[in-house]
Short mmCIF file of C-alpha atoms in Angstrom, two decimals:
data_model
loop_
_atom_site.label_atom_id
_atom_site.label_comp_id
_atom_site.label_asym_id
_atom_site.label_seq_id
_atom_site.Cartn_x
_atom_site.Cartn_y
_atom_site.Cartn_z
CA MET A 787 38.87 -174.09 -6.70
CA ASP A 788 36.79 -177.19 -7.08
CA THR A 789 39.23 -180.34 -4.90
CA MET A 790 39.90 -183.67 -5.77
CA GLY A 791 37.52 -184.39 -3.60
CA ASP A 792 34.86 -183.21 -5.97
CA LEU A 793 35.98 -184.33 -8.91
CA THR A 794 36.03 -187.60 -7.73
CA ALA A 795 31.95 -186.98 -6.55
CA ALA A 796 30.90 -185.61 -9.79
CA LEU A 797 32.72 -188.46 -12.20
CA ASP A 798 30.67 -190.56 -9.87
CA ALA A 799 27.81 -188.57 -10.09
CA SER A 800 26.82 -187.32 -13.83
CA PRO A 801 25.02 -189.42 -16.57
CA THR A 802 27.09 -191.69 -19.44
CA SER A 803 26.47 -189.80 -23.09
CA ASP A 804 28.34 -192.09 -25.47
CA PRO A 805 28.66 -189.94 -29.15
CA THR A 806 29.54 -191.42 -32.65
CA SER A 807 28.63 -188.94 -35.22
CA LYS A 808 31.80 -187.60 -36.45
CA SER A 809 30.61 -184.55 -35.17
CA SER A 810 29.94 -185.16 -31.72
CA MET A 811 33.98 -186.58 -32.04
CA ALA A 812 34.81 -182.52 -33.17
CA ASN A 813 32.97 -181.99 -30.15
CA ASP A 814 34.73 -183.99 -28.12
CA ALA A 815 38.32 -183.33 -28.95
CA SER A 816 37.31 -179.52 -28.46
CA ARG A 817 36.20 -180.22 -25.01
CA MET A 818 39.58 -182.51 -24.22
CA ALA A 819 40.92 -179.31 -25.37
CA GLU A 820 39.12 -177.29 -23.09
CA VAL A 821 39.35 -179.74 -20.11
CA LYS A 822 43.01 -180.15 -20.11
CA ALA A 823 43.34 -176.35 -20.08
CA TRP A 824 40.89 -175.84 -17.14
CA LEU A 825 42.89 -179.21 -14.45
CA LEU A 826 46.05 -177.39 -16.46
CA CYS A 827 44.70 -174.36 -14.38
CA GLN A 828 43.27 -175.22 -11.53
CA PHE A 829 45.76 -177.93 -10.75
CA GLU A 830 48.55 -174.99 -11.13
CA ALA A 831 47.26 -172.96 -8.73
CA ALA A 832 47.03 -175.59 -6.30
CA GLY A 833 50.77 -175.54 -6.91
CA ARG A 834 50.13 -179.23 -7.92
CA ASN A 835 50.59 -181.83 -11.06
CA VAL A 836 48.12 -182.46 -12.79
CA PRO A 837 46.87 -187.27 -12.30
CA ALA A 838 46.19 -189.29 -14.54
CA PHE A 839 42.90 -189.49 -16.47
CA GLU A 840 42.10 -192.00 -19.50
CA PHE A 841 40.38 -189.59 -20.93
CA THR A 842 37.09 -191.55 -22.07
CA PRO A 843 34.25 -190.10 -23.83
CA ARG A 844 32.08 -190.51 -20.58
CA VAL A 845 34.83 -188.42 -18.56
CA VAL A 846 35.50 -186.03 -21.20
CA ALA A 847 31.81 -184.98 -20.56
CA HIS A 848 31.60 -185.35 -16.39
CA LEU A 849 34.84 -182.38 -16.68
CA HIS A 850 33.39 -180.15 -19.14
CA SER A 851 30.21 -180.18 -17.33
CA MET A 852 32.56 -179.75 -14.27
CA ALA A 853 34.61 -177.47 -16.16
CA SER A 854 31.67 -174.74 -17.14
CA LEU A 855 29.90 -174.76 -14.13
CA SER A 856 33.35 -173.50 -12.25
CA GLN A 857 34.68 -171.11 -14.54
CA VAL A 858 30.24 -169.66 -14.55
CA ARG A 859 30.91 -170.24 -10.78
CA SER A 860 34.49 -167.73 -11.27
CA ARG A 861 33.35 -164.64 -13.29
CA ALA A 862 30.28 -164.62 -11.34
CA ALA A 863 32.88 -164.51 -8.10
CA SER A 864 35.14 -162.28 -9.92
CA ILE A 865 31.98 -159.63 -10.92
CA VAL A 866 31.37 -159.35 -6.37
CA ALA A 867 35.20 -158.85 -6.07
CA ASP A 868 35.38 -156.41 -8.42
CA ASP A 869 31.92 -154.21 -6.81
CA LEU A 870 33.84 -155.45 -2.99
CA ARG A 871 36.38 -153.29 -4.22
CA LEU A 872 34.92 -151.18 -5.99
CA LYS A 873 32.67 -150.08 -2.51
CA ALA A 874 35.90 -150.18 -0.80
CA SER A 875 37.08 -147.78 -2.30
CA GLU A 876 34.42 -145.54 -2.61
CA TYR A 877 34.37 -146.37 1.60
CA ARG A 878 37.64 -145.21 1.99
CA ALA A 879 37.93 -142.08 -0.47
CA GLU A 880 35.04 -140.93 1.57
CA ALA A 881 36.93 -141.80 5.24
CA VAL A 882 39.34 -139.18 3.97
CA ARG A 883 36.63 -136.88 2.94
CA ILE A 884 35.65 -137.10 6.08
CA ARG A 885 39.16 -136.88 7.55
CA GLU A 886 39.51 -134.05 6.04
CA ILE A 887 36.71 -131.74 7.23
CA LEU A 888 36.60 -132.42 10.98
CA GLU A 889 40.53 -132.10 10.61
CA ARG A 890 38.99 -129.08 9.15
CA VAL A 891 36.61 -127.51 12.31
CA GLY A 892 38.80 -128.94 14.57
CA LEU A 893 37.20 -131.80 14.52
CA SER A 894 40.07 -133.74 14.33
CA ARG A 895 41.00 -137.72 16.11
CA GLU A 896 43.54 -136.82 17.39
CA GLN A 897 42.21 -133.98 19.11
CA LEU A 898 39.31 -135.20 20.72
CA SER A 899 39.74 -136.50 24.18
CA PRO A 900 39.11 -139.54 24.72
CA GLY A 901 35.78 -139.44 26.21
CA ALA A 902 34.19 -138.15 22.96
CA ILE A 903 36.08 -140.30 21.37
CA GLY A 904 34.43 -143.70 23.35
CA SER A 905 31.38 -142.49 22.89
CA ALA A 906 32.05 -141.70 19.12
CA GLN A 907 32.57 -145.42 18.86
CA ILE A 908 29.46 -145.94 21.03
CA VAL A 909 27.04 -144.18 18.95
CA ALA A 910 28.73 -145.55 15.88
CA GLY A 911 28.26 -149.23 18.20
CA VAL A 912 24.40 -148.14 17.99
CA ALA A 913 24.07 -147.27 14.85
CA ASN A 914 26.00 -150.35 13.09
CA LEU A 915 23.59 -152.14 15.95
CA LEU A 916 19.98 -150.80 14.31
CA ASN A 917 21.32 -150.70 11.22
CA ILE A 918 21.39 -147.32 9.78
CA ARG A 919 24.01 -145.81 7.69
CA ASP A 920 24.18 -142.67 9.32
CA THR A 921 24.17 -140.91 12.82
CA GLU A 922 21.09 -138.91 12.26
CA MET A 923 18.61 -138.13 15.08
CA SER A 924 15.35 -139.32 12.72
CA SER A 925 17.64 -141.86 11.81
CA PHE A 926 17.87 -143.08 15.27
CA LEU A 927 14.58 -142.81 15.88
CA VAL A 928 12.87 -145.12 13.16
CA ALA A 929 15.15 -147.39 14.30
CA MET A 930 13.94 -147.36 17.57
CA GLY A 931 11.07 -147.30 16.91
CA ASP A 932 11.28 -149.77 14.30
CA LEU A 933 12.75 -151.47 17.24
CA SER A 934 9.76 -150.97 19.63
CA LEU A 935 7.69 -152.90 16.69
CA ARG A 936 9.74 -155.51 17.15
CA LYS A 937 9.71 -155.74 20.42
CA ALA A 938 6.34 -155.68 20.50
CA ASP A 939 5.58 -158.08 18.35
CA VAL A 940 8.52 -160.86 19.77
CA GLU A 941 6.42 -159.78 23.41
CA GLU A 942 2.99 -160.18 22.36
CA ARG A 943 4.43 -164.07 20.44
CA ARG A 944 6.11 -164.31 23.53
CA ALA A 945 3.29 -164.16 25.67
CA LYS A 946 1.44 -166.54 23.57
CA VAL A 947 4.06 -169.28 22.75
CA GLN A 948 4.07 -169.66 27.23
CA LYS A 949 0.27 -169.26 27.34
CA GLU A 950 0.74 -172.51 24.24
CA SER A 951 3.88 -174.17 26.56
CA LYS A 952 1.42 -173.88 30.22
CA VAL A 953 -1.63 -175.69 28.26
CA LEU A 954 1.15 -178.48 26.65
CA LEU A 955 2.55 -178.60 30.00
CA GLU A 956 -0.97 -179.18 31.48
CA TYR A 957 -1.82 -181.93 28.75
CA THR A 958 1.77 -183.66 29.27
CA ARG A 959 1.35 -184.09 32.71
CA LYS A 960 -2.10 -185.13 32.88
CA ALA A 961 -0.62 -187.36 29.86
CA ILE A 962 2.30 -189.05 32.01
CA ALA A 963 -0.72 -189.04 35.13
CA LYS A 964 -3.02 -190.96 32.27
CA LEU A 965 0.19 -192.71 31.63
CA ASN A 966 1.26 -194.32 35.48
CA ASP A 967 -2.43 -195.68 36.06
CA LEU A 968 -2.38 -197.46 32.57
CA LYS A 969 1.48 -198.59 33.71
CA LYS A 970 -0.42 -200.11 37.46
CA THR A 971 -3.17 -201.22 34.88
CA LEU A 972 -1.21 -202.99 33.00
CA ALA A 973 0.77 -204.32 35.71
CA LYS A 974 -3.04 -205.24 37.94
CA PHE A 975 -3.66 -207.02 34.23
CA GLU A 976 -0.46 -209.25 33.70
CA ASN A 977 -0.35 -210.31 36.99
CA GLU A 978 -3.86 -211.99 37.43
CA VAL A 979 -4.00 -213.14 33.50
CA GLY A 980 -3.86 -216.85 35.25
CA MET A 981 -6.11 -216.75 36.52
CA HIS A 982 -7.80 -215.37 34.41
CA GLU A 983 -7.13 -218.18 31.29
CA ALA A 984 -7.45 -220.41 33.98
CA GLN A 985 -11.25 -219.30 34.01
CA MET A 986 -11.61 -219.18 30.81
CA LEU A 987 -10.59 -222.87 30.36
CA GLN A 988 -13.02 -222.72 32.08
CA TRP A 989 -15.82 -220.95 30.41
CA GLN A 990 -14.53 -223.24 27.06
CA THR A 991 -15.32 -226.05 27.74
CA ASN A 992 -18.73 -224.94 29.39
CA LEU A 993 -19.07 -223.77 26.46
CA ALA A 994 -18.82 -226.65 24.51
CA ILE A 995 -21.24 -228.52 27.29
CA LEU A 996 -24.00 -226.11 26.70
CA ASP A 997 -23.22 -226.46 22.90
CA SER A 998 -23.42 -230.06 22.97
CA LYS A 999 -26.66 -229.73 25.35
CA GLU A 1000 -28.29 -227.31 23.18
CA ARG A 1001 -28.24 -229.29 19.78
CA GLN A 1002 -29.44 -232.37 21.77
CA TYR A 1003 -32.35 -229.92 22.73
CA MET A 1004 -32.75 -228.95 20.02
CA LEU A 1005 -32.91 -232.10 18.29
CA GLN A 1006 -35.91 -233.18 21.50
CA LEU A 1007 -37.37 -229.99 20.76
CA ASN A 1008 -37.73 -231.02 16.72
CA ASN A 1009 -39.11 -234.71 17.80
CA TYR A 1010 -42.25 -233.97 20.29
CA LYS A 1011 -42.78 -230.39 17.91
CA ALA A 1012 -43.63 -234.65 14.59
CA ILE A 1013 -45.48 -235.87 17.86
CA LEU A 1014 -47.85 -232.92 18.58
CA ASN A 1015 -48.06 -233.01 15.03
CA ARG A 1016 -49.03 -236.11 15.00
CA VAL A 1017 -51.55 -236.52 17.72
CA GLY A 1018 -53.11 -232.64 16.39
CA TYR A 1019 -52.10 -229.82 18.09
CA THR A 1020 -53.20 -226.89 18.41
CA SER A 1021 -51.99 -223.40 20.14
CA ASP A 1022 -55.20 -223.65 21.61
CA ILE A 1023 -54.12 -226.20 23.84
CA ASN A 1024 -52.23 -224.76 26.71
CA HIS A 1025 -51.68 -225.87 30.51
CA GLY A 1026 -54.46 -223.43 31.64
CA VAL A 1027 -56.53 -225.19 29.20
CA LEU A 1028 -55.79 -229.06 30.63
CA MET A 1029 -56.00 -227.48 33.79
CA GLU A 1030 -59.69 -226.11 33.38
CA MET A 1031 -60.42 -229.80 31.82
CA ALA A 1032 -59.08 -231.51 34.19
CA GLU A 1033 -60.61 -229.77 37.01
CA HIS A 1034 -64.28 -230.23 34.66
CA LYS A 1035 -63.54 -234.02 34.66
CA LYS A 1036 -63.29 -234.11 38.55
CA ASP A 1037 -66.02 -232.51 38.73
CA LEU A 1038 -67.67 -234.86 36.28
CA GLU A 1039 -66.32 -238.15 37.82
CA LYS A 1040 -67.73 -236.68 41.34
CA LYS A 1041 -71.66 -236.39 40.11
CA THR A 1042 -71.80 -239.13 37.42
CA LYS A 1043 -70.01 -241.52 40.59
CA PRO A 1044 -73.36 -242.14 42.09
CA ILE A 1045 -75.34 -243.40 38.61
CA LEU A 1046 -72.90 -245.62 37.88
CA ASP A 1047 -73.06 -247.68 41.35
CA THR A 1048 -77.20 -246.68 40.94
CA LEU A 1049 -76.36 -248.99 37.12
CA ARG A 1050 -73.61 -251.11 38.64
CA SER A 1051 -76.85 -252.09 41.20
CA TYR A 1052 -79.44 -253.02 38.31
CA GLN A 1053 -76.51 -255.84 36.94
CA ASP A 1054 -77.56 -258.29 39.47
CA LEU A 1055 -81.68 -258.19 39.88
CA PRO A 1056 -84.79 -258.85 37.05
CA PRO A 1057 -85.35 -257.74 34.05
CA VAL A 1058 -89.17 -255.86 35.26
CA CYS A 1059 -86.98 -254.23 37.85
CA ILE A 1060 -84.88 -253.15 35.56
CA MET A 1061 -87.57 -251.27 33.68
CA PHE A 1062 -88.87 -249.67 36.52
CA GLU A 1063 -85.47 -248.84 38.03
CA THR A 1064 -84.61 -246.98 34.39
CA GLN A 1065 -87.63 -245.32 34.42
CA LEU A 1066 -86.90 -243.57 38.12
CA LEU A 1067 -84.39 -243.23 37.17
CA LEU A 1068 -84.63 -241.37 34.12
CA VAL A 1069 -87.87 -239.34 35.92
CA TRP A 1070 -83.73 -238.28 38.58
CA LEU A 1071 -82.46 -237.66 35.74
CA LYS A 1072 -84.96 -234.83 34.88
CA LEU A 1073 -85.04 -233.21 38.62
CA ILE A 1074 -81.40 -232.84 38.77
CA ASN A 1075 -80.94 -231.34 35.66
CA PRO A 1076 -80.31 -227.84 36.44
CA VAL A 1077 -78.24 -228.68 39.32
CA ILE A 1078 -75.89 -230.54 36.35
CA GLN A 1079 -73.52 -227.48 34.25
CA ASP A 1080 -72.47 -229.47 31.08
CA LYS A 1081 -75.63 -229.33 29.43
CA ALA A 1082 -74.08 -232.21 26.51
CA LEU A 1083 -72.48 -234.79 29.80
CA ALA A 1084 -76.33 -233.99 30.31
CA ALA A 1085 -77.24 -235.43 26.88
CA LEU A 1086 -74.47 -238.32 26.43
CA ALA A 1087 -76.11 -239.71 29.65
CA ILE A 1088 -79.84 -239.90 28.48
CA GLU A 1089 -79.30 -241.01 24.95
CA ASP A 1090 -76.67 -243.93 26.65
CA LYS A 1091 -80.40 -244.68 29.97
CA LYS A 1092 -82.59 -244.47 26.79
CA ARG A 1093 -80.06 -246.97 25.16
CA GLN A 1094 -80.04 -249.30 28.27
CA TYR A 1095 -83.98 -249.16 28.87
CA ALA A 1096 -84.09 -250.32 25.48
CA ALA A 1097 -82.28 -252.91 26.14
CA ALA A 1098 -84.18 -253.98 29.22
CA GLU A 1099 -87.71 -253.44 26.68
CA LYS A 1100 -86.31 -255.95 24.51
CA TYR A 1101 -85.47 -258.43 27.45
CA LEU A 1102 -88.75 -258.82 29.64
CA GLU A 1103 -90.15 -259.35 25.90
CA GLU A 1104 -88.70 -262.53 25.07
CA VAL A 1105 -88.58 -263.72 29.12
CA LEU A 1106 -92.47 -262.85 28.55
CA GLN A 1107 -92.18 -264.54 25.22
CA SER A 1108 -90.66 -266.93 26.89
CA ALA A 1109 -92.84 -268.26 29.99
CA LEU A 1110 -96.19 -267.52 27.24
CA THR A 1111 -95.04 -270.95 25.02
CA THR A 1112 -94.28 -272.28 27.56
CA SER A 1113 -97.35 -272.18 29.65
CA GLU A 1114 -99.37 -273.36 26.65
CA ILE A 1115 -97.21 -276.17 26.36
#
């Protein structure tokens, strides 16, 4: 039997319906009659009066659906109850028959000893426990075999579950240990946060300084590259080459220093002496030519001396010409 709470819940949960045609109105009238009859039957069975309802189309539709469902369930319950009553009558008839048979063979309940009655009750309890219909030995054996199989299956599953439990327990212990280590590490990091924050601020300041320095150095590098491009710098000119050239220059300065000193001493001599000294210098240069390692420098020195020699000859001719002119006069 449905209660008032179920009825109210069903009214709140069901969808709405708004019929408009004449046929639907006739159906609503028949449904309303069915609903009223059902409500009267249900509330009379509960010993209560039918409450006042506002029979709207929506309420009637809900109540009709509930009435139909209730009637279906009532018919199903009635069928099950009739079947159970039939089985009960059959069991009572079978019990009477068995009692009569036992009384004929002298095994009625009154004629049995208390020990026999207890044993019979135990056998019946075991039969009920094993879910068998009779107390035949074969039925007990089959039931015991089935129980043994289920016991073996349960033991196997139990062993498997215990093994898995041990594995999970070991994993849990390891997880707890790792969790404790992580908590200790977290506490350590939390204690070191202040120090690392100060260090990070310092690194950020240094990074800003280095960034500005990088931009400055990149600008200087671009300027230096532009200057090197203007002066014709190539990748062949490196520090090692410059050092070799400096050493070579020093060697050349050492070798040409006596020549320069000799040339400076010619500035105070007459032209004839200069010419003679020049010829001697040329002969000397030819003698020391094997000593000079750089042929290009030796050739340059010879060409320079040739130009000086030509200038000395010209100057000597001018002096001689001037002397002849003066003597003729």
